């Protein structure tokens, strides 16, 4: 079936001028984890598809440094003067400080002196939410050039005595420079963002004792560390992932063969494979790097996009679908003609 692309909304198109990413150099392998908690490489790989993940040196690295480096690389790739950036949005739930925002600090670090800046909290959806917000702001004519970053240093909020969470998560940042284009067919063709706060207790980071809901009172993870009801989130994710992609395909009248690439949150390879098989995508249409980087929350989609972009594997002739879901609970899709 031939694709019927929705007409672009607004007066302008949006072009991705460049991408960047950053991961810490320290590798935490499944074998390393097996020395820390009761687990093994086979269990982790069979249940998640992960072999290793990157974790920050807590003395020198974290959300600020990873976001800054990813943004700096995206600016370099886009070959723009950082002073021309109007706005920096950083999607993260692991900011070192809530004030100032990570976005303010990284704007200053890369020399984006004219930019407004704010952080956006949507857990694993951080990158796709920022992508959607930035596209809408550029299309409306209010902003010309927006830098987006999705980043989480999950190692800063993981309890490494908890085998239910420590095996899954890693640290990463992905960034992109979005800019106004006179071609209105370029940019986001369809976007959707959703949330259901009624089930927030299945994935959260409590600050105080009173943040902990009664049903999680037995959980021994410290305050400030991630708590996750893995099976509950898994059930939600398996269904939501497929639903969100099918909704995006239906709204844009795109069939499986019309889509060039699905760039999705690297939650768990079983979740990705289940959706891919149900919808009928080929393996090459759905990029997977979870084996090497684990689940890096808001960092994952931007990291995948940058790796594909640098490898020349992002198709310009066919639309690309970005998709994510995560804590909140939240979910999001974004269909792009690049
Ligand atoms: O990023 C977005 C949000 N997060 C997600 O999308 C994560 C969604 N959830 C998951 O990916 C999976 O639930 C996990 C990977 C976290 C866990 O996998 P699972 O297949 O759901 O395992 P389970 O919690 O159902 O546990 C199965 C068994 C249990 O043993 P029994 O009760 O069957 O004897 C666990 O105690 O596996 C045991 N187990 C482990 N064994 C070895 C749990 N964690 C481990 C472990 N190593 N790390």
Coordinates of C-alpha atoms and ligand atoms in Angstrom, one line a residue:
X1 CA 0.0 0.0 0.0
X2 CA 1.4 3.4 -0.8
X3 CA 1.8 5.9 2.0
X4 CA -0.5 8.8 2.5
X5 CA 1.5 11.3 4.4
X6 CA -0.6 13.7 6.5
X7 CA -0.1 17.3 5.4
X8 CA 2.2 19.1 7.7
X9 CA 0.7 21.4 10.3
X10 CA 1.9 25.0 10.6
X11 CA 3.8 27.3 8.3
X12 CA 7.2 25.7 8.4
X13 CA 8.9 22.3 8.0
X14 CA 11.5 21.0 10.5
X15 CA 14.9 19.6 9.6
X16 CA 17.3 17.6 11.8
X17 CA 20.6 19.4 11.2
X18 CA 22.8 17.1 13.3
X19 CA 22.9 14.5 16.1
X20 CA 25.3 13.5 18.9
X21 CA 25.5 11.1 21.7
X22 CA 27.7 10.2 24.8
X23 CA 28.1 7.2 27.0
X24 CA 30.6 6.7 29.9
X25 CA 33.6 4.6 29.1
X26 CA 33.1 2.2 32.1
X27 CA 31.5 -1.1 31.0
X28 CA 29.5 -3.1 33.6
X29 CA 29.1 -6.6 32.2
X30 CA 26.7 -9.3 33.2
X31 CA 29.7 -11.1 34.7
X32 CA 30.5 -8.0 36.8
X33 CA 26.9 -8.0 38.1
X34 CA 27.0 -11.7 38.9
X35 CA 29.7 -10.8 41.4
X36 CA 27.5 -8.2 43.0
X37 CA 24.0 -9.9 43.2
X38 CA 22.6 -13.4 42.7
X39 CA 22.3 -13.5 39.0
X40 CA 24.1 -14.8 35.9
X41 CA 24.9 -13.9 32.3
X42 CA 22.4 -16.5 30.9
X43 CA 19.5 -15.3 33.0
X44 CA 20.1 -11.6 32.1
X45 CA 20.6 -12.2 28.4
X46 CA 17.6 -14.6 28.0
X47 CA 15.3 -12.2 29.9
X48 CA 16.5 -8.9 28.7
X49 CA 18.8 -9.2 25.7
X50 CA 21.5 -7.3 27.6
X51 CA 25.2 -8.3 27.7
X52 CA 26.7 -5.1 29.1
X53 CA 25.8 -1.5 29.9
X54 CA 27.8 1.7 30.6
X55 CA 27.9 3.3 34.0
X56 CA 29.3 6.7 35.1
X57 CA 32.2 7.3 37.4
X58 CA 30.2 9.0 40.2
X59 CA 33.1 11.4 40.9
X60 CA 33.5 12.8 37.4
X61 CA 30.5 11.9 35.2
X62 CA 26.7 12.0 35.3
X63 CA 23.7 13.6 33.6
X64 CA 25.4 17.0 33.3
X65 CA 28.6 15.7 31.6
X66 CA 26.8 13.2 29.3
X67 CA 24.2 15.7 28.2
X68 CA 26.9 18.4 27.6
X69 CA 29.0 16.1 25.5
X70 CA 26.1 14.8 23.5
X71 CA 24.9 18.3 22.8
X72 CA 28.4 19.5 21.9
X73 CA 28.7 16.7 19.4
X74 CA 25.3 17.5 17.8
X75 CA 26.3 21.1 17.4
X76 CA 29.5 20.1 15.8
X77 CA 27.7 17.7 13.4
X78 CA 25.1 20.4 12.5
X79 CA 28.0 22.8 11.9
X80 CA 26.1 25.7 13.5
X81 CA 27.1 28.6 15.7
X82 CA 25.8 27.7 19.3
X83 CA 24.6 31.3 19.6
X84 CA 21.9 30.6 17.0
X85 CA 20.2 28.1 19.2
X86 CA 16.9 29.6 20.6
X87 CA 16.0 26.9 23.1
X88 CA 17.6 23.9 24.8
X89 CA 15.3 21.2 26.2
X90 CA 16.8 18.3 28.2
X91 CA 14.6 15.3 28.8
X92 CA 15.9 13.6 32.0
X93 CA 14.7 12.2 35.3
X94 CA 18.2 12.0 36.8
X95 CA 19.2 15.6 36.9
X96 CA 21.8 16.3 39.6
X97 CA 19.9 19.4 40.7
X98 CA 16.4 20.5 40.0
X99 CA 17.6 24.1 40.2
X100 CA 19.4 25.0 38.0
X101 CA 18.1 22.8 35.3
X102 CA 20.5 20.5 33.4
X103 CA 19.5 22.4 30.2
X104 CA 20.7 25.8 31.7
X105 CA 24.1 24.3 32.7
X106 CA 24.7 22.6 29.3
X107 CA 23.6 25.7 27.4
X108 CA 26.2 27.7 29.1
X109 CA 28.8 24.9 28.7
X110 CA 28.4 24.8 24.9
X111 CA 28.1 28.5 24.4
X112 CA 24.4 28.7 23.6
X113 CA 24.2 32.2 25.0
X114 CA 20.9 33.3 23.4
X115 CA 19.0 30.1 24.3
X116 CA 16.1 29.6 26.7
X117 CA 16.4 26.3 28.6
X118 CA 14.4 23.9 30.6
X119 CA 14.3 20.2 31.7
X120 CA 11.4 18.0 30.8
X121 CA 10.6 15.0 33.0
X122 CA 8.9 12.1 31.2
X123 CA 11.2 9.2 32.4
X124 CA 12.1 6.9 29.4
X125 CA 9.9 9.1 27.1
X126 CA 12.2 12.1 27.7
X127 CA 13.7 12.1 24.2
X128 CA 10.5 11.5 22.3
X129 CA 8.6 14.1 24.3
X130 CA 11.3 16.7 23.7
X131 CA 11.3 15.9 20.0
X132 CA 7.6 16.4 19.8
X133 CA 7.6 19.7 21.8
X134 CA 10.5 21.1 19.8
X135 CA 8.9 20.2 16.4
X136 CA 5.6 21.9 17.5
X137 CA 7.4 25.1 18.7
X138 CA 9.4 25.4 15.4
X139 CA 6.4 24.7 13.2
X140 CA 4.4 27.4 15.0
X141 CA 7.0 29.9 14.0
X142 CA 8.0 30.9 17.6
X143 CA 11.4 29.3 17.5
X144 CA 13.9 28.7 14.7
X145 CA 16.5 26.4 16.1
X146 CA 16.0 24.1 19.1
X147 CA 18.5 21.7 20.7
X148 CA 17.1 18.6 22.3
X149 CA 18.8 16.1 24.6
X150 CA 17.6 12.9 26.2
X151 CA 19.8 11.7 29.0
X152 CA 19.7 9.6 32.1
X153 CA 22.6 8.5 34.3
X154 CA 20.6 5.6 35.7
X155 CA 23.6 4.4 37.7
X156 CA 23.1 7.3 40.1
X157 CA 19.6 6.0 41.1
X158 CA 20.2 2.3 41.0
X159 CA 20.5 0.2 44.1
X160 CA 23.2 -2.3 43.1
X161 CA 22.0 -4.8 45.7
X162 CA 18.6 -5.1 43.8
X163 CA 18.9 -7.7 41.0
X164 CA 15.5 -6.7 39.7
X165 CA 16.7 -3.2 38.5
X166 CA 20.5 -3.3 38.5
X167 CA 20.7 -5.7 35.6
X168 CA 18.5 -3.6 33.3
X169 CA 19.8 0.0 33.4
X170 CA 22.7 1.9 32.0
X171 CA 23.8 5.6 31.3
X172 CA 23.6 7.4 28.0
X173 CA 22.7 10.7 26.3
X174 CA 21.5 11.5 22.8
X175 CA 21.0 14.9 21.3
X176 CA 19.8 16.5 18.1
X177 CA 19.6 20.0 16.6
X178 CA 16.2 20.8 15.0
X179 CA 15.9 23.8 12.7
X180 CA 13.2 25.5 10.6
X181 CA 13.0 24.5 7.0
X182 CA 11.0 26.0 4.2
X183 CA 10.0 22.5 3.0
X184 CA 6.8 22.0 5.0
X185 CA 6.7 18.2 4.2
X186 CA 9.9 17.8 6.4
X187 CA 9.6 17.1 10.1
X188 CA 7.1 15.4 12.3
X189 CA 4.1 14.0 10.3
X190 CA 2.3 12.8 13.4
X191 CA 2.9 12.9 17.1
X192 CA 1.2 11.4 20.1
X193 CA 2.0 11.8 23.8
X194 CA 0.1 10.1 26.6
X195 CA 0.3 9.5 30.4
X196 CA -1.5 7.6 33.1
X197 CA -0.5 8.7 36.5
X198 CA -2.8 6.2 38.3
X199 CA -0.1 3.5 38.1
X200 CA 2.9 5.6 39.0
X201 CA 3.8 3.3 41.9
X202 CA 5.1 0.6 39.5
X203 CA 8.2 2.7 38.6
X204 CA 9.3 5.6 40.8
X205 CA 12.2 7.2 42.8
X206 CA 11.0 8.2 46.3
X207 CA 12.7 11.1 48.0
X208 CA 11.0 10.8 51.3
X209 CA 9.5 8.0 53.3
X210 CA 6.0 9.3 52.8
X211 CA 6.4 9.1 49.0
X212 CA 6.3 5.3 49.3
X213 CA 2.8 3.8 48.6
X214 CA 1.6 1.2 51.1
X215 CA 1.8 -1.6 48.6
X216 CA 5.5 -1.1 48.2
X217 CA 6.3 -0.8 52.0
X218 CA 8.2 -4.1 51.9
X219 CA 10.6 -2.8 49.2
X220 CA 14.1 -2.5 50.8
X221 CA 15.6 -0.1 48.2
X222 CA 16.9 3.1 49.8
X223 CA 15.3 6.5 49.4
X224 CA 16.6 8.2 46.2
X225 CA 16.9 4.8 44.4
X226 CA 14.6 3.4 41.7
X227 CA 11.9 1.1 42.6
X228 CA 10.2 -1.0 39.9
X229 CA 7.6 -3.7 39.8
X230 CA 9.2 -5.3 36.8
X231 CA 6.4 -7.7 35.9
X232 CA 3.7 -5.0 36.0
X233 CA 5.8 -2.6 33.9
X234 CA 6.5 -5.5 31.5
X235 CA 2.8 -6.2 30.9
X236 CA 2.0 -2.5 30.4
X237 CA 5.0 -2.1 28.1
X238 CA 4.3 -5.1 25.8
X239 CA 0.8 -3.9 25.1
X240 CA 1.5 -0.1 25.0
X241 CA 4.5 -0.4 22.7
X242 CA 2.4 -2.2 20.0
X243 CA -0.6 0.1 20.5
X244 CA 1.5 3.2 20.1
X245 CA 3.1 2.1 16.9
X246 CA -0.2 0.8 15.4
X247 CA -1.8 4.1 16.3
X248 CA 0.9 6.1 14.5
X249 CA 0.7 3.8 11.5
X250 CA -3.1 4.1 11.3
X251 CA -3.1 7.9 11.7
X252 CA -0.5 8.3 8.9
X253 CA -1.9 5.5 6.7
X254 CA 1.6 3.9 6.7
X255 CA 1.9 0.2 6.2
X256 CA 4.8 -1.9 7.5
X257 CA 6.7 -1.6 4.2
X258 CA 6.3 2.2 4.0
X259 CA 8.3 2.7 7.2
X260 CA 12.1 3.0 6.9
X261 CA 13.1 2.6 10.5
X262 CA 11.5 2.2 13.9
X263 CA 13.8 3.9 16.6
X264 CA 12.5 2.7 19.9
X265 CA 13.2 2.9 23.6
X266 CA 15.5 0.0 24.5
X267 CA 13.5 -1.3 27.4
X268 CA 13.9 -5.1 27.1
X269 CA 14.5 -7.0 23.9
X270 CA 11.5 -9.3 24.7
X271 CA 9.3 -6.2 24.6
X272 CA 10.8 -4.9 21.4
X273 CA 10.6 -8.4 19.7
X274 CA 7.0 -9.0 20.8
X275 CA 5.9 -5.7 19.1
X276 CA 8.0 -6.3 16.0
X277 CA 6.7 -9.8 15.5
X278 CA 3.0 -8.8 16.1
X279 CA 3.2 -5.8 13.7
X280 CA 5.3 -7.7 11.1
X281 CA 8.4 -5.5 10.8
X282 CA 11.7 -7.1 9.5
X283 CA 14.5 -7.2 12.0
X284 CA 16.5 -4.6 10.0
X285 CA 13.6 -2.1 10.4
X286 CA 13.8 -2.0 14.2
X287 CA 17.2 -1.0 15.5
X288 CA 18.4 -2.7 18.7
X289 CA 21.5 -1.8 20.7
X290 CA 20.3 -3.0 24.2
X291 CA 22.9 -5.8 24.2
X292 CA 25.7 -3.2 24.5
X293 CA 24.1 -0.3 26.3
X294 CA 21.2 -1.8 28.4
X295 CA 18.2 0.4 29.1
X296 CA 19.3 4.0 29.4
X297 CA 15.9 5.5 30.0
X298 CA 15.6 9.0 28.3
X299 CA 19.1 8.4 26.7
X300 CA 18.2 5.3 24.6
X301 CA 16.2 6.7 21.7
X302 CA 18.7 9.5 21.0
X303 CA 21.6 7.2 21.3
X304 CA 20.1 4.8 18.8
X305 CA 19.2 7.7 16.4
X306 CA 22.8 9.1 16.5
X307 CA 24.3 5.6 15.9
X308 CA 22.0 5.0 12.9
X309 CA 22.6 8.6 11.6
X310 CA 26.4 8.3 11.8
X311 CA 26.2 4.8 10.1
X312 CA 24.2 6.4 7.3
X313 CA 21.3 4.0 8.1
X314 CA 18.5 6.6 8.6
X315 CA 16.4 6.6 5.5
X316 CA 15.3 9.9 3.9
X317 CA 13.0 8.4 1.4
X318 CA 10.8 6.6 4.0
X319 CA 9.4 7.9 7.3
X320 CA 11.0 7.0 10.6
X321 CA 9.0 6.2 13.7
X322 CA 10.3 7.1 17.2
X323 CA 8.6 5.4 20.1
X324 CA 9.0 5.2 23.8
X325 CA 7.1 4.3 27.1
X326 CA 8.2 4.5 30.7
X327 CA 7.7 5.7 34.2
X328 CA 4.8 8.0 35.0
X329 CA 3.4 6.0 33.3
X330 CA 4.1 7.7 30.0
X331 CA 4.2 6.9 26.3
X332 CA 4.9 8.7 23.0
X333 CA 5.4 8.4 19.3
X334 CA 6.7 10.7 16.6
X335 CA 6.6 9.9 12.9
X336 CA 9.2 11.8 10.9
X337 CA 10.0 12.6 7.3
X338 CA 13.7 13.4 7.5
Ligands
LIG1 O1 12.3 1.3 30.7 C1 10.9 1.3 30.9 C2 10.5 0.7 32.1 N1 11.0 -0.6 32.4 C3 10.8 -1.8 31.7 O2 10.3 -1.8 30.6 C4 11.2 -3.1 32.4 C5 10.1 -4.1 32.3 N2 10.3 -5.3 33.0 C6 11.3 -6.2 32.7 O3 12.1 -6.0 31.7 C7 11.4 -7.5 33.4 O4 10.2 -7.6 34.2 C8 12.7 -7.7 34.2 C9 13.8 -7.9 33.3 C10 12.9 -6.6 35.2 C11 12.5 -9.0 35.0 O5 12.2 -10.1 34.1 P1 11.0 -11.1 34.4 O6 11.0 -12.1 33.3 O7 9.8 -10.2 34.5 O8 11.4 -11.8 35.7 P2 10.5 -11.9 37.0 O9 10.5 -10.6 37.8 O10 9.1 -12.4 36.6 O11 11.2 -13.0 37.8 C12 11.2 -14.4 37.3 C13 12.1 -15.2 38.3 C14 11.8 -15.0 39.7 O12 12.1 -16.2 40.4 P3 10.9 -17.3 40.8 O13 9.9 -16.4 41.6 O14 10.2 -17.6 39.5 O15 11.6 -18.3 41.5 C15 12.8 -14.0 40.2 O16 13.1 -14.1 41.6 O17 13.5 -14.8 38.1 C16 14.0 -14.4 39.3 N3 14.9 -13.2 39.1 C17 16.2 -13.3 38.8 N4 17.0 -14.4 38.6 C18 18.3 -14.2 38.3 C19 14.5 -11.9 39.0 N5 15.6 -11.2 38.7 C20 16.6 -12.0 38.5 C21 18.0 -11.8 38.2 N6 18.8 -13.0 38.1 N7 18.5 -10.6 37.9

